[in-house]
Each structure stands twice: as structure tokens, then as C-alpha cells.
Short mmCIF file of C-alpha atoms in Angstrom, two decimals:
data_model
loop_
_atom_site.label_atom_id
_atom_site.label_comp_id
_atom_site.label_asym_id
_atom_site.label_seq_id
_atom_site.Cartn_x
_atom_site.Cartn_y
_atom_site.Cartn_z
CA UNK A 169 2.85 -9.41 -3.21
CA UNK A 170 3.89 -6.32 -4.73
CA UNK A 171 2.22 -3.46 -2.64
CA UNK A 172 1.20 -0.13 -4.56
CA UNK A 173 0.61 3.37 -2.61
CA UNK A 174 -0.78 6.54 -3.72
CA UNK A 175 -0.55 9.87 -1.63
CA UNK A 176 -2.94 12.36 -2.53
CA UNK A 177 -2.43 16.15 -1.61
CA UNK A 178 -4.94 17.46 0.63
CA UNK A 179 -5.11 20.89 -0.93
CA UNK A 180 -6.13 21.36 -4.96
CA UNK A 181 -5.86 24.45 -6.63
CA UNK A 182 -9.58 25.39 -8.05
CA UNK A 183 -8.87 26.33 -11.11
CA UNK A 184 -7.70 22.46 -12.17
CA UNK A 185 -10.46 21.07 -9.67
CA UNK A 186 -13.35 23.34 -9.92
CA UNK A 187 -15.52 20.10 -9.57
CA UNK A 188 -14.93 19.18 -6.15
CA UNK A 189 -16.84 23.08 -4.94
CA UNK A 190 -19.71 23.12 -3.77
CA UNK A 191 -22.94 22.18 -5.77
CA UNK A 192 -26.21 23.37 -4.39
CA UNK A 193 -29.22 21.61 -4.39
CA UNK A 194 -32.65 22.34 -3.08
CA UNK A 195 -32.44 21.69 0.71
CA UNK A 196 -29.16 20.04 0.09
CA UNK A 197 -24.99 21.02 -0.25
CA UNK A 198 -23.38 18.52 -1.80
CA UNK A 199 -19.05 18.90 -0.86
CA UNK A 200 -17.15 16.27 -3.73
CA UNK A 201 -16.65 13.60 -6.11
CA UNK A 202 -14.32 11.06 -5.89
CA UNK A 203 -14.43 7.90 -8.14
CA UNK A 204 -14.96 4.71 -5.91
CA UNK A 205 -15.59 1.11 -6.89
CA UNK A 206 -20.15 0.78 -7.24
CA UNK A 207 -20.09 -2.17 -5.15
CA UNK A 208 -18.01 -1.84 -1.62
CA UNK A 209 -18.71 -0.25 1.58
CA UNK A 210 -18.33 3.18 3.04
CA UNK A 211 -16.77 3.47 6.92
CA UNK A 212 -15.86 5.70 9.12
CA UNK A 213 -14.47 7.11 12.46
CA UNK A 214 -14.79 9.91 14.47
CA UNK A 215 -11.51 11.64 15.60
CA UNK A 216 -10.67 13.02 18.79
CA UNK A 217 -10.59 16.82 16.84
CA UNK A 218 -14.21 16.53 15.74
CA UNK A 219 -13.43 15.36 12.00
CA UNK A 220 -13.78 12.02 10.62
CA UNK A 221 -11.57 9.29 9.11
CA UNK A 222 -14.08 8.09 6.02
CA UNK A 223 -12.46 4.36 4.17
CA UNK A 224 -13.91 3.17 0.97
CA UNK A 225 -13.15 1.36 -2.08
CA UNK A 226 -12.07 3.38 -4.84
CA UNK A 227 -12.19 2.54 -8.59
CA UNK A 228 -8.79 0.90 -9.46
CA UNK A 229 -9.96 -1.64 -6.25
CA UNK A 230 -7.57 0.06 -3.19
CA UNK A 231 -8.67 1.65 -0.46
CA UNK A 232 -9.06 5.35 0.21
CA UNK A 233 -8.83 6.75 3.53
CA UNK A 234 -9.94 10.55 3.39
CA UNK A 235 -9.83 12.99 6.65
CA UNK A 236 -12.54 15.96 6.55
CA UNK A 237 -14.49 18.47 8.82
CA UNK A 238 -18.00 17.95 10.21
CA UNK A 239 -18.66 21.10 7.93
CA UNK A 240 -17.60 18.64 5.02
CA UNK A 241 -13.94 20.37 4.44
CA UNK A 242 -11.29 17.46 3.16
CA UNK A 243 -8.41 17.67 5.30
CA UNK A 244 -6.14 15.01 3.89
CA UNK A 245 -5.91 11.38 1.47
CA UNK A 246 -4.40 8.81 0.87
CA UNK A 247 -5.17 5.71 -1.60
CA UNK A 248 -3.32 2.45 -0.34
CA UNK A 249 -3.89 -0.87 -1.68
CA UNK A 250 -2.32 -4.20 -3.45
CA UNK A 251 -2.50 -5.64 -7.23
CA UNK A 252 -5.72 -7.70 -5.88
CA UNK A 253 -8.94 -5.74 -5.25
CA UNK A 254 -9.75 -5.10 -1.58
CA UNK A 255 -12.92 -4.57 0.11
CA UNK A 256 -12.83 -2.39 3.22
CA UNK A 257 -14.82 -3.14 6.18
CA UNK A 258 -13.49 -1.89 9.27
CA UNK A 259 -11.71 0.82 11.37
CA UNK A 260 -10.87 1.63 14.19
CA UNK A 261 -8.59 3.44 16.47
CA UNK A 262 -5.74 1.32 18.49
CA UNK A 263 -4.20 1.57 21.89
CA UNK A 264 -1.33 2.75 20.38
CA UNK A 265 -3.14 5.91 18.89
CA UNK A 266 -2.86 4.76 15.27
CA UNK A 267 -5.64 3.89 13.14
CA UNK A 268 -6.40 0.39 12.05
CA UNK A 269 -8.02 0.14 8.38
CA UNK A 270 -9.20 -4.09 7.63
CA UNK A 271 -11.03 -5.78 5.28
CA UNK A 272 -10.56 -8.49 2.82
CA UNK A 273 -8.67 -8.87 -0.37
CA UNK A 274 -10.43 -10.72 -3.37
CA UNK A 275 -8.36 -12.78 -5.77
CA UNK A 276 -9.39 -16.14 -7.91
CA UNK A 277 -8.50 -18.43 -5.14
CA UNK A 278 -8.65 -17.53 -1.42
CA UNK A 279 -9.44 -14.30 -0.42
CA UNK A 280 -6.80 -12.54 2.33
CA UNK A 281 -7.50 -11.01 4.97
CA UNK A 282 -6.48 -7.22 5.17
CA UNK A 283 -4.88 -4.90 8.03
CA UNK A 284 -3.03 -2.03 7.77
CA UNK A 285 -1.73 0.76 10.43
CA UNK A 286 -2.01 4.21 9.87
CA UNK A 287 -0.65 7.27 11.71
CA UNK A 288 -2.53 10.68 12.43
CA UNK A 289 -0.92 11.98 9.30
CA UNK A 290 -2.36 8.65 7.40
CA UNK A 291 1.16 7.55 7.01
CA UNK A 292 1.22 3.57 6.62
CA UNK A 293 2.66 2.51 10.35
CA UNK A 294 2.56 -0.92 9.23
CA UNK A 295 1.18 -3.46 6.89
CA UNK A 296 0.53 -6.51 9.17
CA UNK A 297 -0.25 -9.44 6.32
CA UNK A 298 -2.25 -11.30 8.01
CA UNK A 299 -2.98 -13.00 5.06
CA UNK A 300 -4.81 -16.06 4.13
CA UNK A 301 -6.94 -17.42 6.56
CA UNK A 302 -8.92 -20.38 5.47
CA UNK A 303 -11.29 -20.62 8.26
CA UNK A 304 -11.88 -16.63 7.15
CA UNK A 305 -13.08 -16.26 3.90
CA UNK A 306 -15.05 -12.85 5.19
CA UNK A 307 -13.34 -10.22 7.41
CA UNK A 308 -16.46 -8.13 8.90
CA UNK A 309 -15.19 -6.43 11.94
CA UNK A 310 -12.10 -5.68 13.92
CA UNK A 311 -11.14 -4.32 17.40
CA UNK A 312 -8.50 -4.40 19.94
CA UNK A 313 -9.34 -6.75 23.18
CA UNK A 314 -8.75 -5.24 26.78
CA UNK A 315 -5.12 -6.39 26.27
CA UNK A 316 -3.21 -4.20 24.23
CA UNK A 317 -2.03 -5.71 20.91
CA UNK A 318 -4.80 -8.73 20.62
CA UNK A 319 -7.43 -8.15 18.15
CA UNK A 320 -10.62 -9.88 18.12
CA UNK A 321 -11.48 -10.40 14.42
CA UNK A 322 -15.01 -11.32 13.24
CA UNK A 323 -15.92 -12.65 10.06
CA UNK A 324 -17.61 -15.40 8.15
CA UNK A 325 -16.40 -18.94 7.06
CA UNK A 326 -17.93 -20.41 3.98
CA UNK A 327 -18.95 -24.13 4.15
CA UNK A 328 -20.66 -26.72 1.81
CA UNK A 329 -24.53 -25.63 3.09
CA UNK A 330 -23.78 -22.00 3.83
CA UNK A 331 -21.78 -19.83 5.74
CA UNK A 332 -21.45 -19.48 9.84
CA UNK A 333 -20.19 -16.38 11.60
CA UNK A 334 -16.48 -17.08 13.40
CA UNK A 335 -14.57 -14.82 15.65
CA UNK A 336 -10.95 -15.37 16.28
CA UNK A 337 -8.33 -13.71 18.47
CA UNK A 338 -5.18 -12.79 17.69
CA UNK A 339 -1.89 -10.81 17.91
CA UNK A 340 -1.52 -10.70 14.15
CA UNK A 341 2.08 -11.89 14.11
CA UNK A 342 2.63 -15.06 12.29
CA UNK A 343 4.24 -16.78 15.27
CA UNK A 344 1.40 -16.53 17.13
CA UNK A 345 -1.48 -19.20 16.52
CA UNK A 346 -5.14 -17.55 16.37
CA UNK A 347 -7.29 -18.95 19.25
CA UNK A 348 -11.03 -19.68 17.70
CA UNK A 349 -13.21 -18.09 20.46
CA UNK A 350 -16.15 -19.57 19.21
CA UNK A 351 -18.69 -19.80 16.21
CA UNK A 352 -22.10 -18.93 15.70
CA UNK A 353 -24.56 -20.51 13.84
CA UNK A 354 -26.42 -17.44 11.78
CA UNK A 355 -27.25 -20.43 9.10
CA UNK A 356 -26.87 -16.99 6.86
CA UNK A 357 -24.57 -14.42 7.58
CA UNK A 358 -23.92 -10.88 9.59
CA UNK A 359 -24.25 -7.78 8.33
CA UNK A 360 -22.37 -5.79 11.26
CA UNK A 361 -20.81 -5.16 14.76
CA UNK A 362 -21.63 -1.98 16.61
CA UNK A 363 -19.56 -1.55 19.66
CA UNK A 364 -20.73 0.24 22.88
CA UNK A 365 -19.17 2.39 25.28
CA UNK A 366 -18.86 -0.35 26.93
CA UNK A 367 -17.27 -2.01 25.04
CA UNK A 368 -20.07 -4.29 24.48
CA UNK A 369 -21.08 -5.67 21.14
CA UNK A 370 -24.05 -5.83 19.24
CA UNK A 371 -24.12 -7.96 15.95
CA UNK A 372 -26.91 -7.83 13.53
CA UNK A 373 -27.42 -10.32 10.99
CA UNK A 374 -29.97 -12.97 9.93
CA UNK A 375 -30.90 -16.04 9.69
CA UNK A 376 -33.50 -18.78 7.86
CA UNK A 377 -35.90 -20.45 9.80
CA UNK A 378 -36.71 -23.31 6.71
CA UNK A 379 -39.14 -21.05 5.16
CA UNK A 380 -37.73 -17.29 5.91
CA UNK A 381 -35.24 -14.87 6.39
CA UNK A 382 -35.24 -13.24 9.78
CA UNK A 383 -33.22 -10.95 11.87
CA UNK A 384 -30.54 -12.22 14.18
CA UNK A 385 -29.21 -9.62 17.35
CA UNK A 386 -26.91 -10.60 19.55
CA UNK A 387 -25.30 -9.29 22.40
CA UNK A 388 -21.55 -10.06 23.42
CA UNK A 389 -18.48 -9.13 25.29
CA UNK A 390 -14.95 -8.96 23.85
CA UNK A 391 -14.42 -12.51 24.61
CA UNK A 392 -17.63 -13.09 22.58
CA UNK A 393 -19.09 -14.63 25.57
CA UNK A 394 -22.63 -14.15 24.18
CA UNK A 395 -25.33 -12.71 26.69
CA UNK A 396 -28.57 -12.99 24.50
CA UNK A 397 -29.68 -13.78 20.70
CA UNK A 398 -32.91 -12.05 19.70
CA UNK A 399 -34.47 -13.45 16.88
CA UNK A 400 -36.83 -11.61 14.72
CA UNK A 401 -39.17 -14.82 13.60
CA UNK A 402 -41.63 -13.87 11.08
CA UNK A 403 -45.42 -14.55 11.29
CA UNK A 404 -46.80 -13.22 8.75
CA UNK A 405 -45.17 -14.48 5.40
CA UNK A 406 -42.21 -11.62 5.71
CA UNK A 407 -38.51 -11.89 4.73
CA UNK A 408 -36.12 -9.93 7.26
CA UNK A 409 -32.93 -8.89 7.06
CA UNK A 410 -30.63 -6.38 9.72
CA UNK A 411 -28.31 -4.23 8.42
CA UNK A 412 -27.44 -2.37 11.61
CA UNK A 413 -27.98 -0.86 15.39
CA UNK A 414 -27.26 1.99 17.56
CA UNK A 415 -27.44 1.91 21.52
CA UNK A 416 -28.14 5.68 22.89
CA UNK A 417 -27.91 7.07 26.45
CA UNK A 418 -30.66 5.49 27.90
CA UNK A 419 -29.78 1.74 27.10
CA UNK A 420 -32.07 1.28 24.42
CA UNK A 421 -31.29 -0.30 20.93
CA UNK A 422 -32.17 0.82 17.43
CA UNK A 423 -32.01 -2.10 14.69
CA UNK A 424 -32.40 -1.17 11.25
CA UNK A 425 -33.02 -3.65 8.55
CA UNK A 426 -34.76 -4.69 5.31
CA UNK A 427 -38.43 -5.99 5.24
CA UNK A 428 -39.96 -7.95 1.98
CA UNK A 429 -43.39 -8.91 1.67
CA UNK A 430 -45.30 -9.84 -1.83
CA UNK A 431 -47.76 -6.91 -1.31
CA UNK A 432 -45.04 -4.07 -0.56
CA UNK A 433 -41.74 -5.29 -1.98
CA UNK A 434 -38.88 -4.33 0.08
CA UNK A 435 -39.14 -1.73 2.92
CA UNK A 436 -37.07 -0.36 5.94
CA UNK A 437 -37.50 -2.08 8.96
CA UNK A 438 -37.05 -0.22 12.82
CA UNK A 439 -37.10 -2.13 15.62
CA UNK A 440 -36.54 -0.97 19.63
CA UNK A 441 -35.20 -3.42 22.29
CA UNK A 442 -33.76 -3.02 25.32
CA UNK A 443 -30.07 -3.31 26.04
CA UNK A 444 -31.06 -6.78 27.72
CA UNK A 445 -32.43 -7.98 24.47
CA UNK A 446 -36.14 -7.75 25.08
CA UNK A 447 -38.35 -6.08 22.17
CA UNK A 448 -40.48 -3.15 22.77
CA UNK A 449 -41.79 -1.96 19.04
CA UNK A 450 -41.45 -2.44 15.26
CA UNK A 451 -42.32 -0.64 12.37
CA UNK A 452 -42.32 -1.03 8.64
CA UNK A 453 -41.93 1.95 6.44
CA UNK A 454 -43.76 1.00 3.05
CA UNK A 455 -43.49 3.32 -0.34
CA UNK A 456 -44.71 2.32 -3.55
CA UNK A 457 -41.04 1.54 -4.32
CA UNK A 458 -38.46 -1.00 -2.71
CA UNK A 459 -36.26 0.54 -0.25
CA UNK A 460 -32.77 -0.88 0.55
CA UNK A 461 -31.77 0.37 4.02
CA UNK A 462 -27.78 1.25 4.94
CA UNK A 463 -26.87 3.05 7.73
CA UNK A 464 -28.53 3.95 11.26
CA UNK A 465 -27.86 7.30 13.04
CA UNK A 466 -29.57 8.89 15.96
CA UNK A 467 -29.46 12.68 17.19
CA UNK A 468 -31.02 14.96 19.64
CA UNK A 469 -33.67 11.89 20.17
CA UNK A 470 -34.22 11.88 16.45
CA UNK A 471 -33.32 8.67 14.40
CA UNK A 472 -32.28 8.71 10.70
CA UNK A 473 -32.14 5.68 8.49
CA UNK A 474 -30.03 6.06 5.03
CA UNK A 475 -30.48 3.98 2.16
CA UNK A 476 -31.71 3.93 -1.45
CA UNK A 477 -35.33 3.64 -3.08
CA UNK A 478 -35.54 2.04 -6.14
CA UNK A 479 -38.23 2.28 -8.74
CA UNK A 480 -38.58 2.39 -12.80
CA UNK A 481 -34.94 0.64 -12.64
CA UNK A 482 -33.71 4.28 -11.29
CA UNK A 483 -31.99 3.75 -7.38
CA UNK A 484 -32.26 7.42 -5.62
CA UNK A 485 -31.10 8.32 -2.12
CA UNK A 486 -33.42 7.79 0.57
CA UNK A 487 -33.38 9.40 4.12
CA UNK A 488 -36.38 8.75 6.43
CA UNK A 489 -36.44 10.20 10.06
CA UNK A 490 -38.10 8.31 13.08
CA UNK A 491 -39.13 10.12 16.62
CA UNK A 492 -38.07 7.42 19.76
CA UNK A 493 -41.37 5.81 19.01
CA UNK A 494 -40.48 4.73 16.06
CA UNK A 495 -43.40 7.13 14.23
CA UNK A 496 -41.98 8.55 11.14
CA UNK A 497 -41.85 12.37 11.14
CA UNK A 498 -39.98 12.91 7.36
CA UNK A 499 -38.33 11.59 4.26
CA UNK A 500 -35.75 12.80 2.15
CA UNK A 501 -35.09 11.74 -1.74
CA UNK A 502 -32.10 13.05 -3.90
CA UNK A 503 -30.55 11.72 -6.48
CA UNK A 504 -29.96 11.88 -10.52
CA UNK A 505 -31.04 10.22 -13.62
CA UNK A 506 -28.97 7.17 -12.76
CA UNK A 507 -28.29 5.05 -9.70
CA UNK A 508 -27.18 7.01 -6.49
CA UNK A 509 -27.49 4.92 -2.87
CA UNK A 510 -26.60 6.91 0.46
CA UNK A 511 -24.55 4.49 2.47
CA UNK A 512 -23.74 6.18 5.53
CA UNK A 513 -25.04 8.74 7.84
CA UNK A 514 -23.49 11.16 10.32
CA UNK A 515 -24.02 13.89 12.95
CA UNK A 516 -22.67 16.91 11.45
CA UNK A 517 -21.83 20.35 12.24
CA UNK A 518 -23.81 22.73 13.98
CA UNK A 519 -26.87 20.23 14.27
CA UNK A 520 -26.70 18.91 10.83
CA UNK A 521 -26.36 15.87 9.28
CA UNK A 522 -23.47 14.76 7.17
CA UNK A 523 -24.80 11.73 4.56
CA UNK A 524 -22.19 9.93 2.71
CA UNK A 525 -23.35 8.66 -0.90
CA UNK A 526 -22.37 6.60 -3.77
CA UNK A 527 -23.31 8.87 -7.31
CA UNK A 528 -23.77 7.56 -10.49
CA UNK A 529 -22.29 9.64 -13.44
CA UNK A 530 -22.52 7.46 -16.52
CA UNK A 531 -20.29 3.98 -15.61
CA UNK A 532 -18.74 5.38 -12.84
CA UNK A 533 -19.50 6.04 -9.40
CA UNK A 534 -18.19 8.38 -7.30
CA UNK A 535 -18.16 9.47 -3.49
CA UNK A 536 -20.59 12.44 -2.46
CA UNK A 537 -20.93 13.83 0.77
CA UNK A 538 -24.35 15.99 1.23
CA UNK A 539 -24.95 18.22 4.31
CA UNK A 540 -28.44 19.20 5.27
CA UNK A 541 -30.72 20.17 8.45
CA UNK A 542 -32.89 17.24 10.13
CA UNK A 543 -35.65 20.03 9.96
CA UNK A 544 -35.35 19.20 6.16
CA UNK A 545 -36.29 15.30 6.28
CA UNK A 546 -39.76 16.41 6.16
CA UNK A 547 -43.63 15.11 4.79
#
């Protein structure tokens, strides 16, 4: 497989970049554009100096890894990728100190499973090739077990009625057989893996009962010995789906997901539950407009859930804040005559909140990072 790589300088000169200043909007500060592919995901880690390691897909179907500031100043690039499209899902930081950048790469017969090793300087370390792995058609997550070099991977496995959820461990050497820790049965699919502290895992998906879609949570340890499934069975003619949750301080957990009724469409969905599984509250956010929920973030006791709205055929950028009792305090919409989504959502500098975004302009879409004040996610 011939293997492509693109550095990018982390410095421009303004006067052949003058689009990547600053554009002010009303309440808003919106910091670049970069072209990325419409449809994959947008990931990120925090860094031990306070920045953050962002990983998307770009246009030509590689991934980009870019380096900025909580203040939203890009501090290096680099594009990386293969003649296949790949779809990034994952990253994480490594016992070794590097970073570890996974997803899956999408070709006309089996996809391939992605994972690549990057320095602090996002130099390529090493590009492990895991390959093809036909039990996973679906990398989702990826993190390093309590022993140093074993990865637990996470993914899904497609079969004749559906798909199941599988999570494998492995060195990621070819020698080494991958031992099948166990599957579960989502009769769906997961949306994502949060990791505690703890190093405890939450996973958020969903499932169908026969007649609906509801939200799966489950709880796990790196062995994914699993400690509790909550199930969010509808009762009242609803479709569910999670897209996320957060754990904060005090051990309870913040689930984010998509509700769909005939009367409201599609809405965001909160949910609170304690860190042993038990449910304390709900809400459902309706508009007049279907809402397609992303990302989960919480700060200074205030939680913020990023998505898009969509209405007329137009998608705009959707923030809506939540106090710890799940009562909504605020909303935020931007967006342009085309279709923007925000995808994920970050504590910022000095109190502020850094939203990552997929813009619209014409065919293309490009990567837009907007920096704003909680106080202005407001009715």
C-alpha cells in the first residue's frame, strides 16, 4: 500500500492566507478554515501544555492532525493518510508519550483498520498496519490496557441481521494473535467510549427492542468486564439514540443523545445517572426544528450539548446549555446560508468555550473553530 504524507507549516504569512484571521461574528470569533471531508468525525485530546491535538478527515480522504491553543492559535499540522479514504475515530496518548491516531480505512472490499504513532512534534513514530481484520469491519475506540504496549480495541462486526459491538486485545504486531475479550449484543451499534479517570469506561450506544430504538450505557473496565447495562426502554412511542457521556467530580453521568417522536421530530436528549448505573432525570429539548446532537461538555457545573438544527433543508449550528438539573438555561444558533453542524465542544481559555464545526461554503466543507463565553448561550 503505497503511503502518502503531507507536512504542513505551522506558520503562514498573511498576506497569501488572509482567510484563516479572525472573522467576527455577533457573540462569536470564529479562528480558520480548513477543507475537510462533510461526512467524518472531529476528535481530540488535551495536551499536557494546555493545547489540544484536534484529528479529522480532510477533503482528499487522509487525516489531519492539527495542534492549537485554548485561545484558538494553530500551533502545528500535519495531513497523513493512504490512497484509500480513512475515517478517524480515535486518539489517544500512549505510555510511551506518543500519540496514537486510529480509525478505519474504506476501500471496495474490506475495510482496514488504522493506527498510526505520532511524536510531540507530530512526526509519524510508526505506522503499525494492523490491517484487515474481518471480525472488525468498524474501529470505534482505542486505548492502551494497564500493561504497556496492549491495546484494547473496540469496534463493530457486521453480520447477516445486523451488527454487534466486539472488543479485542492486542499488541498490534502481526505475530501476536488478538484475544476476543468478549462481544456485546447492542442488536444496533455504539456510538462512543468515554474513559474515566479511572480508567473506567462508559459506552453509549443503542439498541431495538422489536418496535424501537433505545439507548444502551454500559459500564466496563479495561478487560471489558462489564459492571452494568442501562437501557433507556421507551414508553411512550419514542425512538432513542446516545451519542455520548461525561462523568464529572461528583460521580455522576451526563448522556447525551437523539430523541424522535411524530409530534416533535428529532430533539436532544439529557439524561443523569449515577456512576453505578441508576437513573435520576431526563429531559427532552424540543424546537420547531429537528436537532441532531454531537458532542457533550460540562464546565463550572454548566453542561453544553453541540450539534446542528435543521429546518427549511438549511442545517445551522446548535449549542444549548443545561444547569446540573438538567433545566435548560440558553441556546446558541450560528451558521450560514448552507449546511454548517458543530461537532465538538471544548473548555476553552479563560472560561470560554472552544466549539469545533464543520462549514459549508458552496460543495465544500471546511473546519471552523468558534470561541465564545457560556454567558452567551442565552434565551
Amino acid at each position: 500500500m503505497k503511503i502518502k504524507i503531507y507536512f504542513l507549516l505551522a506558520l503562514f504569512c498573511v498576506s497569501c492566507h488572509k482567510d484563516k484571521e479572525e472573522i467576527t461574528f455577533p457573540g462569536f470569533q470564529r479562528f480558520f478554515e480548513l477543507p475537510l471531508s462533510c461526512q467524518g468525525e472531529i476528535v481530540s485530546l488535551l495536551l499536557p501544555d494546555d493545547s489540544y491535538l484536534i484529528a479529522a478527515d480532510n477533503k482528499e480522504g487522509d487525516v489531519y492532525l492539527l495542534k492549537i491553543a485554548k485561545d484558538g492559535k494553530r500551533l502545528g499540522e500535519i495531513s497523513f493518510g493512504t490512497e484509500q479514504t480513512e475515517e478517524v475515530k480515535s486518539i489517544f496518548k500512549n505510555a510511551n508519550g506518543n500519540y496514537i491516531v486510529a480509525g478505519t480505512t474504506i476501500n471496495s472490499t474490506n475495510n482496514n483498520i488504522f493506527i498510526w504513532e505520532f511524536n510531540d512534534k507530530l512526526q509519524l513514530v510508526k505506522n503499525h498496519g494492523y490491517g484487515e481484520v474481518s471480525y472488525l469491519s468498524k474501529l470505534i475506540y482505542i486505548t492502551e490496557t494497564a500493561k504497556a504496549g496492549t491495546y484494547l480495541l473496540i469496534g463493530e462486526t457486521s453480520l447477516e441481521k445486523g451488527k454487534k459491538v466486539i472488543s479485542v486485545e492486542t499488541d498490534l504486531k502481526n505475530s501476536a494473535t488478538p484475544k476476543e475479550l468478549i462481544i456485546q449484543d447492542f442488536r444496533e451499534g455504539i456510538q462512543s467510549v468515554f474513559q474515566t479517570p479511572n480508567s473506567e469506561l462508559l459506552w453509549t450506544g443503542y439498541f431495538t427492542d422489536g418496535n424501537f430504538t433505545n439507548i444502551s450505557l454500559i459500564k466496563s473496565d479495561l478487560q471489558c468486564n462489564f459492571e452494568w447495562n442501562l437501557n433507556y426502554t421507551s414508553f411512550d412511542n419514542r425512538n432513542q439514540v446516545g451519542y455520548g457521556t461525561i462523568a464529572n467530580k461528583s460521580g455522576d453521568l451526563f448522556i447525551c443523545g437523539s430523541n424522535q417522536t411524530d409530534e416533535t421530530g428529532i430533539d436532544f436528549f439529557i439524561a443523569k445517572a449515577s456512576l453505578n448505573g441508576k437513573k435520576i432525570k431526563e429531559y427532552t429539548y424540543e424546537r420547531p426544528a429537528n436537532q441532531f446532537p454531537k458532542s457533550i461538555m460540562q464546565m463550572n457545573g454548566e453542561i453544553f450539548i453541540a450539534g446542528s438544527t435543521e429546518e427549511n433543508g438549511t442545517r445551522d449550528i446548535l449549542v444549548v446549555k443545561f444547569n446540573s438539573d438538567l433545566i435548560p438555561t440558553g441556546q446558541k444558533i450560528i451558521g450560514t446560508p448552507s449546511q454548517d453542524e458543530g461537532r465538538l465542544i471544548l473548555p476553552a481559555q479563560d472560561g470560554s468555550v472552544l466549539l469545533l464545526a464543520k462549514v459549508s461554503i458552496g460543495n465544500e466543507c471546511k473546519l471552523a473553530a468558534y470561541k465564545f463565553k457560556p454567558g452567551e448561550v442565552h434565551f
